[in-house]
Amino acid sequence: MQHKRSDVRLWGVDATAVRDEVTLVAAPDFDEWVAARGPSLLRLARVLTGNAAEAEDIVQEALSRAFSHWSRIAGMADPAAYVRRMVVHEHTSWWRKFRRRESPTDAVVDGVVEDTSAKDVSAVDHDRIWAACRRLPEAQRTAVVLRFYEQLEYAEIAELTGVREGSVRSRVSRGLAVLREDLGERDG
Amino acid sequence: MAEPLEERLPGALRRHAGDDDGVALLAAGARARATRRARRRTAGAVVAAAIAVAAVPTAIALTGSSPTTVGPAPSPPTTSDGAPTPDATPSATRVESWRNLTVSVPSDWGYGGGSDWCASAPGTRDRPEVVRPGGGVRAVGCTPQSSYGLHFIDGSAIRWARESGDVWQYGWDSPDGVKMYPEDAWLGHFRVGDHALMIVTRDEATTRAVLDSVREVAGTDPNGCAPRDGEDVAAGDGDRWSVCRYSGDGWLVQSELLTAEQSQRFAAAVETAPPFAVVGECRTRFEPSGRVAAGVDGDLGTVSIVFEDSCFQRRGVFFSGTSAALTEDVLYWALSPGWSGGVDGSVPLPEEFRQN
């Protein structure tokens, strides 16, 4: 049986939706969907926050709101993208930022020379990059994570975070510049 | 030579994204939170406030399509004889803004639609009110046509008889016979281009005090709202949300700065608004009718609330790429005290409106 595609317009976002004119498709069960998609959401939240406990809190909060409207979200063309957006929003929400009162040096090990002799070079480099990422200002870190971890285009990041594409590009560019400076690397 | 940072970043982030620990209880935890949230919403209640919403306008009395001289024929300003009888000398003021004008008025001034006061009961007519254009006034043949308070005026069709900054005492002996304000009221006038206001009080001191507070808004007004609609217009202040209402032509109509507690409740209302997907294109020929922009720190995503639009596809709550449906809770906070307007019957207006 064939489905017709029509444009379903989310404010500021163009998404495609399948109109179930012929075949009824059962909405995914919430628990099953979380079991399948939850890990990727949790990993995203971890790299966004740099904190495992806060990541779990953010994902649970987003999923709790998704659960309340699951019948509608499950019927969307891409529930995963929608819930991912809720996770990012939960991370950037002003009240969470207000409560967090994060500082640039939050949860960073400074001044400790780690014995890296047993680690391979790439692991050491990854650790340094990760530590530097965690020191980024939140807006820059969010943009960098969505660009380089989620591999999103600038326009997608703009729609996801509700800021202009130009601002996204600036945040990514500035974030990379700060990382290079922190890592003692030069541009180019 | 090391690979560029852009090529090493993905691997570094994936390595530290962690494993699947903590996933097992995600669904159960989400259900439990949703249940607790639902219980909190049922137990809590929106603060009830007795409020009267201004009537929908049926006629415009103040300005017309042809140039109109407002105010009495020029006469030498007079000072009051004897001890002045001021309107309640306030210990607190509040900010009222309209377009690029902002002014501080006594906090006990109410809100009105011009000569609505005329139809009100005796004893209630003396309370000064803040009046904005667009809500209009009912031309009921009231004398005088307007009462005490602050009147924001679109002066594009007005030939002013006074200069900006003038203060004078109003008399009913003007040649044109128009009895615009209470006799012997003290008037103060301010204008920037076509944006004007008139202050009407019982005493010269109060009129001058309010007039002295008038400012032309450059960046944002004291409530954190920009005079022109655009991105990041609601600046907020710390954890206090700005609530900025804009007309369809992009001008600021009204602004507010909520308390921290009010801001949290507004945020909660936005957070729990059910998501929705807009289907189809707007077919109306009418331009957007404006919106309420609310929040703090524009980079986090100003919340945009559209509820007066005739096109239902444009109505809703929009923030950070998320679209949500209008709810009574959201509109309770989005509708600043004194709001009046027309909405479609499907818009879920709250049963009671905020009074302050």
Coordinates of C-alpha atoms in Angstrom, one line a residue:
Chain A
M1 CA 0.0 0.0 0.0
Q2 CA 1.2 3.5 -0.9
H3 CA 1.6 6.4 1.4
K4 CA 1.3 10.0 0.3
R5 CA 3.9 12.5 1.5
S6 CA 2.8 16.0 2.4
D7 CA 4.7 18.8 4.0
V8 CA 4.0 19.2 7.6
R9 CA 5.4 22.5 8.7
L10 CA 6.8 22.9 12.1
W11 CA 7.3 26.5 12.9
G12 CA 10.6 27.4 11.3
V13 CA 11.3 23.8 10.4
D14 CA 10.3 21.9 7.3
A15 CA 9.6 18.2 7.9
T16 CA 8.0 15.6 5.9
A17 CA 5.1 13.6 7.2
V18 CA 3.5 10.5 5.9
R19 CA -0.2 10.8 5.5
D20 CA -1.7 7.4 6.4
E21 CA -4.4 7.4 3.9
V22 CA -4.1 3.7 3.1
T23 CA -2.2 1.8 5.7
L24 CA -2.4 2.3 9.4
V25 CA 1.0 2.2 11.1
A26 CA 1.0 1.3 14.8
A27 CA 2.7 4.0 16.9
P28 CA 5.8 2.6 18.6
D29 CA 5.5 1.6 22.2
F30 CA 7.1 4.2 24.5
D31 CA 9.2 1.7 26.4
E32 CA 10.4 -0.1 23.3
W33 CA 11.2 3.2 21.7
V34 CA 13.2 4.4 24.7
A35 CA 15.1 1.1 24.8
A36 CA 16.1 1.6 21.1
R37 CA 16.7 5.4 21.1
G38 CA 17.5 6.1 24.7
P39 CA 21.2 5.3 24.4
S40 CA 21.8 7.8 21.6
L41 CA 20.0 10.5 23.5
L42 CA 22.0 9.7 26.6
R43 CA 25.2 9.9 24.8
L44 CA 24.3 13.2 23.2
A45 CA 23.4 14.6 26.6
R46 CA 26.7 13.4 28.0
V47 CA 28.7 15.3 25.5
L48 CA 26.5 18.3 25.8
T49 CA 26.8 18.5 29.5
G50 CA 30.1 16.8 30.2
N51 CA 28.4 15.3 33.2
A52 CA 26.8 11.9 33.4
A53 CA 24.4 12.6 36.2
E54 CA 23.1 15.8 34.6
A55 CA 22.9 14.0 31.3
E56 CA 20.6 11.4 32.7
D57 CA 18.5 14.0 34.4
I58 CA 18.1 16.0 31.2
V59 CA 17.1 12.9 29.1
Q60 CA 14.7 11.7 31.7
E61 CA 13.1 15.2 31.9
A62 CA 12.7 15.4 28.1
L63 CA 11.4 11.8 27.9
S64 CA 8.9 12.5 30.7
R65 CA 7.4 15.3 28.7
A66 CA 7.5 13.2 25.6
F67 CA 5.7 10.5 27.4
S68 CA 2.9 12.9 28.3
H69 CA 2.2 13.5 24.6
W70 CA 3.5 10.2 23.3
S71 CA 0.6 9.4 21.1
R72 CA 1.1 12.6 19.2
I73 CA 4.9 12.5 19.1
A74 CA 4.9 8.8 18.1
G75 CA 2.8 9.7 15.1
M76 CA 5.3 12.2 13.7
A77 CA 7.5 11.3 10.8
D78 CA 10.7 11.5 12.9
P79 CA 10.0 11.1 16.7
A80 CA 13.7 10.7 17.3
A81 CA 14.5 14.2 15.9
Y82 CA 11.7 15.7 17.9
V83 CA 12.8 14.2 21.2
R84 CA 16.4 15.1 20.4
R85 CA 15.3 18.7 20.1
M86 CA 13.6 18.4 23.4
V87 CA 16.9 17.1 24.9
V88 CA 18.8 20.0 23.5
H89 CA 16.2 22.5 24.7
E90 CA 16.3 21.0 28.1
H91 CA 20.0 21.4 28.2
T92 CA 19.9 25.1 27.1
S93 CA 16.8 26.1 29.1
W94 CA 17.4 29.2 31.1
W95 CA 16.2 27.8 34.3
R96 CA 18.5 24.9 34.2
K97 CA 21.4 27.3 33.4
F98 CA 20.3 29.5 36.3
R99 CA 20.3 26.6 38.7
R100 CA 23.6 25.2 37.4
R101 CA 25.6 28.4 37.8
E102 CA 28.3 26.7 35.8
S103 CA 31.8 28.1 35.7
P104 CA 34.4 27.7 33.0
T105 CA 36.4 25.5 35.2
D106 CA 33.6 23.3 36.4
A107 CA 34.7 19.7 37.0
V108 CA 38.0 20.0 35.2
V109 CA 41.2 18.4 36.5
D110 CA 43.8 21.1 36.4
G111 CA 47.4 21.0 37.2
V112 CA 47.5 17.2 37.4
V113 CA 49.9 15.4 35.2
E114 CA 48.3 12.2 34.3
D115 CA 50.5 9.2 33.6
T116 CA 49.6 8.6 30.0
S117 CA 52.4 6.1 29.3
A118 CA 50.0 3.2 29.1
K119 CA 47.6 5.1 26.8
D120 CA 47.9 5.3 23.1
V121 CA 48.5 8.7 21.6
S122 CA 45.0 9.1 20.2
A123 CA 43.4 8.3 23.5
V124 CA 45.6 10.9 25.2
D125 CA 44.7 13.4 22.5
H126 CA 41.0 12.6 22.9
D127 CA 41.1 13.1 26.6
R128 CA 42.7 16.5 26.1
I129 CA 40.2 17.6 23.6
W130 CA 37.4 16.4 25.8
A131 CA 38.7 18.3 28.8
A132 CA 39.0 21.4 26.6
C133 CA 35.4 21.0 25.3
R134 CA 34.1 20.8 28.8
R135 CA 35.7 24.2 29.5
L136 CA 33.9 25.8 26.6
P137 CA 31.1 28.3 27.3
E138 CA 27.8 26.4 27.1
A139 CA 26.6 28.1 23.9
Q140 CA 29.8 27.3 22.1
R141 CA 30.0 23.7 23.4
T142 CA 26.4 23.0 22.3
A143 CA 27.1 24.3 18.8
V144 CA 30.4 22.3 18.6
V145 CA 28.8 19.1 19.9
L146 CA 25.9 19.4 17.5
R147 CA 28.2 20.1 14.6
F148 CA 30.9 17.5 15.3
Y149 CA 29.2 14.8 17.3
E150 CA 25.7 14.9 15.8
Q151 CA 27.2 15.9 12.5
L152 CA 24.4 18.4 11.8
E153 CA 24.4 21.1 9.2
Y154 CA 24.5 24.7 10.4
A155 CA 20.9 25.3 9.3
E156 CA 19.8 22.2 11.3
I157 CA 21.6 23.4 14.4
A158 CA 19.9 26.8 14.0
E159 CA 16.5 25.3 13.8
L160 CA 17.3 23.0 16.8
T161 CA 18.6 25.7 19.1
G162 CA 16.4 28.6 17.9
V163 CA 19.2 30.9 17.0
R164 CA 20.2 32.4 13.7
E165 CA 22.4 30.3 11.4
G166 CA 25.0 33.1 11.4
S167 CA 25.1 32.9 15.2
V168 CA 25.6 29.2 15.0
R169 CA 28.5 29.6 12.6
S170 CA 30.0 32.2 14.9
R171 CA 29.7 29.9 17.9
V172 CA 31.3 27.0 16.2
S173 CA 34.1 29.1 14.8
R174 CA 34.7 30.8 18.1
G175 CA 34.5 27.5 19.9
L176 CA 37.1 25.9 17.7
A177 CA 39.4 28.9 18.2
V178 CA 39.0 28.6 22.0
L179 CA 39.8 24.9 21.8
R180 CA 42.9 25.4 19.7
E181 CA 44.1 28.1 22.1
D182 CA 43.4 25.8 25.1
L183 CA 45.2 22.9 23.4
G184 CA 48.1 25.1 22.3
E185 CA 47.5 24.6 18.7
R186 CA 47.6 27.0 15.8
D187 CA 44.9 27.5 13.2
G188 CA 45.9 26.0 9.9
Chain B
M1 CA 51.8 16.5 11.6
A2 CA 48.7 16.1 13.7
E3 CA 45.3 16.0 12.0
P4 CA 43.3 19.2 12.1
L5 CA 41.2 19.6 15.2
E6 CA 38.0 19.4 13.2
E7 CA 38.9 15.8 12.2
R8 CA 39.9 14.7 15.8
L9 CA 36.9 16.3 17.5
P10 CA 34.3 13.7 16.4
G11 CA 36.4 10.8 17.7
A12 CA 37.1 12.6 21.0
L13 CA 33.4 13.3 21.5
R14 CA 32.3 9.8 20.6
R15 CA 34.9 8.3 22.9
H16 CA 33.6 10.3 25.9
A17 CA 29.9 9.9 25.1
G18 CA 30.0 6.9 27.3
D19 CA 28.3 3.5 27.1
D20 CA 24.7 2.5 27.6
D21 CA 24.8 2.6 31.4
G22 CA 21.7 4.2 32.8
V23 CA 19.5 3.4 29.9
A24 CA 17.6 0.5 31.5
L25 CA 15.6 2.7 33.8
L26 CA 15.1 5.7 31.5
A27 CA 11.5 4.8 30.5
A28 CA 10.4 4.0 34.0
G29 CA 12.0 7.2 35.3
A30 CA 10.3 9.3 32.6
R31 CA 6.9 7.8 33.5
A32 CA 7.4 8.6 37.1
R33 CA 8.4 12.2 36.4
A34 CA 5.4 12.7 34.1
T35 CA 3.1 11.4 36.8
R36 CA 4.6 13.7 39.5
R37 CA 4.3 16.6 37.2
A38 CA 0.6 15.9 36.4
R39 CA -0.1 15.7 40.1
R40 CA 1.6 19.1 40.7
R41 CA -0.5 20.7 38.0
T42 CA -3.7 19.4 39.4
A43 CA -2.8 20.4 43.0
G44 CA -1.5 23.9 42.1
A45 CA -3.8 26.6 40.9
V46 CA -3.4 29.6 38.8
V47 CA -3.7 32.6 41.1
A48 CA -7.2 34.0 40.7
A49 CA -7.4 37.6 40.1
A50 CA -10.5 39.7 39.6
I51 CA -10.0 41.5 36.4
A52 CA -12.1 43.4 34.0
V53 CA -11.1 43.1 30.4
A54 CA -11.7 46.2 28.3
A55 CA -14.5 46.1 25.8
V56 CA -13.9 45.5 22.1
P57 CA -13.8 48.8 20.4
T58 CA -16.7 50.0 18.2
A59 CA -15.5 53.4 17.3
I60 CA -12.5 55.7 17.5
A61 CA -13.2 59.0 19.2
L62 CA -9.8 60.5 19.7
T63 CA -8.3 60.5 16.2
G64 CA -10.0 60.6 12.9
S65 CA -9.0 60.5 9.3
S66 CA -8.6 64.2 9.0
P67 CA -6.2 66.3 10.9
T68 CA -7.6 67.2 14.3
T69 CA -6.5 69.8 16.7
V70 CA -6.3 68.2 20.1
G71 CA -6.3 70.3 23.3
P72 CA -7.6 73.7 24.0
A73 CA -6.9 76.8 22.1
P74 CA -3.5 78.1 23.2
S75 CA -3.8 80.0 26.4
P76 CA -1.2 81.1 29.0
P77 CA -0.5 78.2 31.4
T78 CA -2.0 78.7 34.8
T79 CA -1.0 77.5 38.2
S80 CA -3.4 76.1 40.7
D81 CA -4.6 78.4 43.5
G82 CA -4.2 77.3 47.0
A83 CA -2.9 74.0 48.1
P84 CA -2.9 71.4 45.3
T85 CA -4.9 68.2 45.7
P86 CA -2.8 65.6 44.2
D87 CA -3.9 62.2 42.9
A88 CA -2.8 59.6 45.4
T89 CA 0.9 60.5 46.0
P90 CA 2.4 57.2 45.2
S91 CA 5.4 55.6 46.9
A92 CA 5.8 53.1 44.0
T93 CA 5.6 53.5 40.3
R94 CA 5.5 51.1 37.4
V95 CA 6.8 51.4 33.9
E96 CA 4.5 51.7 31.0
S97 CA 5.8 51.6 27.4
W98 CA 4.3 52.1 24.0
R99 CA 6.3 52.1 20.8
N100 CA 9.5 54.0 21.6
L101 CA 8.1 55.9 24.6
T102 CA 8.5 54.8 28.2
V103 CA 7.1 56.5 31.2
S104 CA 6.7 55.8 35.0
V105 CA 3.2 56.1 36.4
P106 CA 1.9 55.7 39.9
S107 CA 1.4 52.0 40.5
D108 CA -2.2 52.4 41.5
W109 CA -3.2 53.6 38.1
G110 CA -5.4 51.1 36.3
Y111 CA -6.0 50.3 32.7
G112 CA -8.7 51.4 30.5
G113 CA -10.0 52.0 27.0
G114 CA -10.5 55.7 27.0
S115 CA -14.1 56.6 27.6
D116 CA -15.0 53.2 29.0
W117 CA -14.8 55.0 32.2
C118 CA -17.8 56.9 31.2
A119 CA -20.0 53.9 31.5
S120 CA -18.6 52.8 34.7
A121 CA -20.2 53.5 38.1
P122 CA -19.8 56.8 39.8
G123 CA -17.0 56.7 42.3
T124 CA -14.9 54.5 40.0
R125 CA -14.5 57.2 37.3
D126 CA -11.9 59.1 39.1
R127 CA -9.2 56.4 39.0
P128 CA -6.5 57.3 36.5
E129 CA -5.9 54.8 33.8
V130 CA -3.3 53.9 31.2
V131 CA -4.9 53.9 27.8
R132 CA -3.3 52.6 24.6
P133 CA -4.5 53.1 21.0
G134 CA -5.9 50.1 19.2
G135 CA -8.2 49.1 22.0
G136 CA -10.2 52.1 20.9
V137 CA -12.9 53.9 22.9
R138 CA -16.6 53.8 22.8
A139 CA -18.1 56.9 21.4
V140 CA -20.9 57.2 23.9
G141 CA -21.2 60.9 23.9
C142 CA -19.5 61.1 27.2
T143 CA -18.5 64.4 28.7
P144 CA -15.6 64.7 29.0
Q145 CA -14.5 62.2 26.4
S146 CA -11.5 60.9 28.4
S147 CA -10.6 61.0 32.0
Y148 CA -7.5 61.0 34.2
G149 CA -4.4 59.0 33.5
L150 CA -1.9 58.4 30.7
H151 CA -3.1 58.3 27.1
F152 CA -0.7 57.0 24.5
I153 CA -1.6 58.6 21.1
D154 CA -0.8 57.8 17.5
G155 CA -0.3 61.4 16.4
S156 CA 0.0 60.7 12.7
A157 CA -3.3 62.4 11.9
I158 CA -3.1 65.1 14.6
R159 CA -2.2 68.7 14.3
W160 CA -0.9 69.5 17.8
A161 CA -1.8 72.7 19.5
R162 CA 0.9 72.2 22.1
E163 CA 4.6 71.6 22.1
S164 CA 6.2 68.5 23.6
G165 CA 6.9 69.2 27.2
D166 CA 4.1 71.6 27.8
V167 CA 2.1 71.5 31.0
W168 CA -1.2 73.4 31.3
Q169 CA -4.5 73.5 33.0
Y170 CA -7.4 72.4 30.9
G171 CA -10.6 74.5 30.5
W172 CA -13.9 73.9 28.8
D173 CA -14.0 77.2 27.3
S174 CA -12.1 76.2 24.1
P175 CA -13.4 77.6 20.9
D176 CA -14.0 74.2 19.2
G177 CA -16.3 73.2 22.1
V178 CA -14.6 69.9 22.5
K179 CA -14.6 68.8 26.1
M180 CA -11.8 66.2 25.9
Y181 CA -10.7 66.0 29.5
P182 CA -12.1 66.8 32.9
E183 CA -12.4 70.5 33.5
D184 CA -9.4 72.0 35.3
A185 CA -7.4 68.9 34.9
W186 CA -3.6 69.3 34.5
L187 CA -2.3 68.1 31.2
G188 CA 1.2 67.3 30.1
H189 CA 2.1 66.5 26.6
F190 CA 5.1 64.7 25.1
R191 CA 5.8 63.5 21.6
V192 CA 8.5 62.1 19.4
G193 CA 7.5 62.2 15.7
D194 CA 4.1 60.6 15.5
H195 CA 4.3 58.9 18.9
A196 CA 2.8 61.0 21.6
L197 CA 1.2 60.8 25.0
M198 CA -1.0 63.0 27.1
I199 CA -0.9 63.0 30.9
V200 CA -4.1 64.0 32.7
T201 CA -4.2 64.4 36.5
R202 CA -5.9 66.6 39.1
D203 CA -2.8 68.5 40.0
E204 CA 0.2 70.1 38.4
A205 CA 2.8 68.3 40.5
T206 CA 1.7 64.8 39.6
T207 CA 1.5 65.8 35.9
R208 CA 4.9 67.2 35.9
A209 CA 6.4 64.2 37.8
V210 CA 5.0 61.8 35.3
L211 CA 6.0 64.0 32.4
D212 CA 9.5 64.2 33.7
S213 CA 9.8 60.4 33.7
V214 CA 9.1 60.1 29.9
R215 CA 11.9 58.8 27.9
E216 CA 12.4 57.8 24.3
V217 CA 13.6 54.2 24.2
A218 CA 16.9 53.6 22.5
G219 CA 17.9 50.0 23.2
T220 CA 15.4 48.4 25.5
D221 CA 12.9 49.9 27.9
P222 CA 13.2 49.4 31.7
N223 CA 11.2 46.1 31.4
G224 CA 13.8 44.7 28.9
C225 CA 11.7 45.1 25.8
A226 CA 12.9 46.6 22.5
P227 CA 10.7 49.2 20.8
R228 CA 10.7 47.2 17.5
D229 CA 10.0 43.5 17.2
G230 CA 12.8 41.3 16.0
E231 CA 15.1 38.6 17.3
D232 CA 16.1 38.6 20.9
V233 CA 13.8 41.4 21.9
A234 CA 13.0 40.2 25.4
A235 CA 16.2 40.8 27.3
G236 CA 14.9 39.9 30.8
D237 CA 16.9 40.7 34.0
G238 CA 18.6 37.8 35.7
D239 CA 15.9 35.2 36.3
R240 CA 13.1 37.6 35.6
W241 CA 11.3 37.3 32.3
S242 CA 10.5 40.3 30.1
V243 CA 7.0 40.1 28.5
C244 CA 6.9 42.2 25.4
R245 CA 3.7 42.5 23.2
Y246 CA 4.1 43.7 19.6
S247 CA 1.6 44.7 17.1
G248 CA 1.5 43.5 13.5
D249 CA 3.5 46.5 12.3
G250 CA 6.3 45.5 14.6
W251 CA 5.9 48.2 17.3
L252 CA 6.0 47.5 21.0
V253 CA 2.5 47.9 22.5
Q254 CA 3.1 46.9 26.1
S255 CA 5.9 45.6 28.3
E256 CA 6.3 43.9 31.6
L257 CA 9.1 42.5 33.8
L258 CA 7.9 39.6 35.8
T259 CA 9.1 38.7 39.3
A260 CA 11.4 35.6 39.6
E261 CA 8.5 33.5 40.9
Q262 CA 6.1 34.6 38.2
S263 CA 8.9 33.9 35.6
Q264 CA 9.3 30.4 36.9
R265 CA 5.6 29.8 36.7
F266 CA 5.5 31.2 33.2
A267 CA 8.4 28.9 32.2
A268 CA 6.6 25.9 33.7
A269 CA 3.5 26.8 31.6
V270 CA 5.6 27.0 28.5
E271 CA 7.4 23.8 29.3
T272 CA 4.2 21.8 29.8
A273 CA 2.4 23.1 26.7
P274 CA 1.7 20.1 24.5
P275 CA 3.7 20.0 21.3
F276 CA 1.9 20.2 18.0
A277 CA 2.7 20.2 14.3
V278 CA 1.4 23.0 12.0
V279 CA -0.3 21.5 9.0
G280 CA -0.8 23.3 5.8
E281 CA -0.2 26.9 4.7
C282 CA -1.8 30.0 5.9
R283 CA -4.4 31.1 3.4
T284 CA -5.6 34.3 4.9
R285 CA -4.8 37.6 3.2
F286 CA -4.3 39.3 6.5
E287 CA -0.8 40.1 7.8
P288 CA 0.3 38.7 11.1
S289 CA -1.3 40.5 13.9
G290 CA 1.6 40.6 16.3
R291 CA 2.9 38.4 19.0
V292 CA 4.1 38.3 22.6
A293 CA 7.8 37.7 23.0
A294 CA 8.9 36.6 26.5
G295 CA 12.0 35.3 28.2
V296 CA 15.5 36.3 29.2
D297 CA 18.8 36.3 27.4
G298 CA 17.8 36.0 23.8
D299 CA 20.5 33.5 22.9
L300 CA 18.6 30.9 24.8
G301 CA 15.6 31.3 22.6
T302 CA 12.9 33.8 23.2
V303 CA 9.5 32.3 23.6
S304 CA 7.2 33.6 20.9
I305 CA 3.4 33.4 21.7
V306 CA 1.0 34.2 18.9
F307 CA -2.7 34.2 19.8
E308 CA -4.4 37.1 18.1
D309 CA -3.7 36.0 14.6
S310 CA -6.6 35.2 12.4
C311 CA -4.6 32.4 10.7
F312 CA -4.5 29.4 13.0
Q313 CA -1.3 28.1 11.5
R314 CA 0.5 31.1 12.9
R315 CA -0.9 30.7 16.4
G316 CA 1.0 28.8 19.1
V317 CA 4.0 28.8 21.4
F318 CA 7.4 28.7 19.7
F319 CA 10.8 28.4 21.3
S320 CA 14.1 26.7 20.4
G321 CA 12.7 25.0 17.4
T322 CA 9.8 23.6 19.3
S323 CA 6.2 24.4 18.5
A324 CA 3.5 23.9 21.2
A325 CA -0.1 24.6 21.5
L326 CA -1.6 27.6 23.3
T327 CA -2.9 26.8 26.7
E328 CA -4.8 28.8 29.4
D329 CA -1.7 28.7 31.6
V330 CA 0.6 30.2 28.9
L331 CA -1.9 32.9 28.0
Y332 CA -2.4 33.8 31.7
W333 CA 1.1 35.0 31.7
A334 CA 1.4 36.3 28.2
L335 CA -1.6 38.6 28.7
S336 CA -0.3 41.6 30.6
P337 CA -2.7 43.4 32.8
G338 CA -4.9 45.7 30.8
W339 CA -4.7 43.6 27.6
S340 CA -7.7 43.9 25.4
G341 CA -8.0 42.5 21.9
G342 CA -9.9 40.2 19.6
V343 CA -9.1 36.5 19.5
D344 CA -10.6 33.6 17.7
G345 CA -13.1 31.5 19.7
S346 CA -10.7 28.6 19.7
V347 CA -8.0 30.4 21.6
P348 CA -8.0 29.1 25.2
L349 CA -8.2 32.3 27.1
P350 CA -7.9 31.9 30.9
E351 CA -11.0 32.3 32.9
E352 CA -9.4 35.2 34.9
F353 CA -6.7 37.6 33.8
R354 CA -3.8 38.9 35.7
Q355 CA -4.4 42.1 37.5
N356 CA -0.8 42.8 38.3

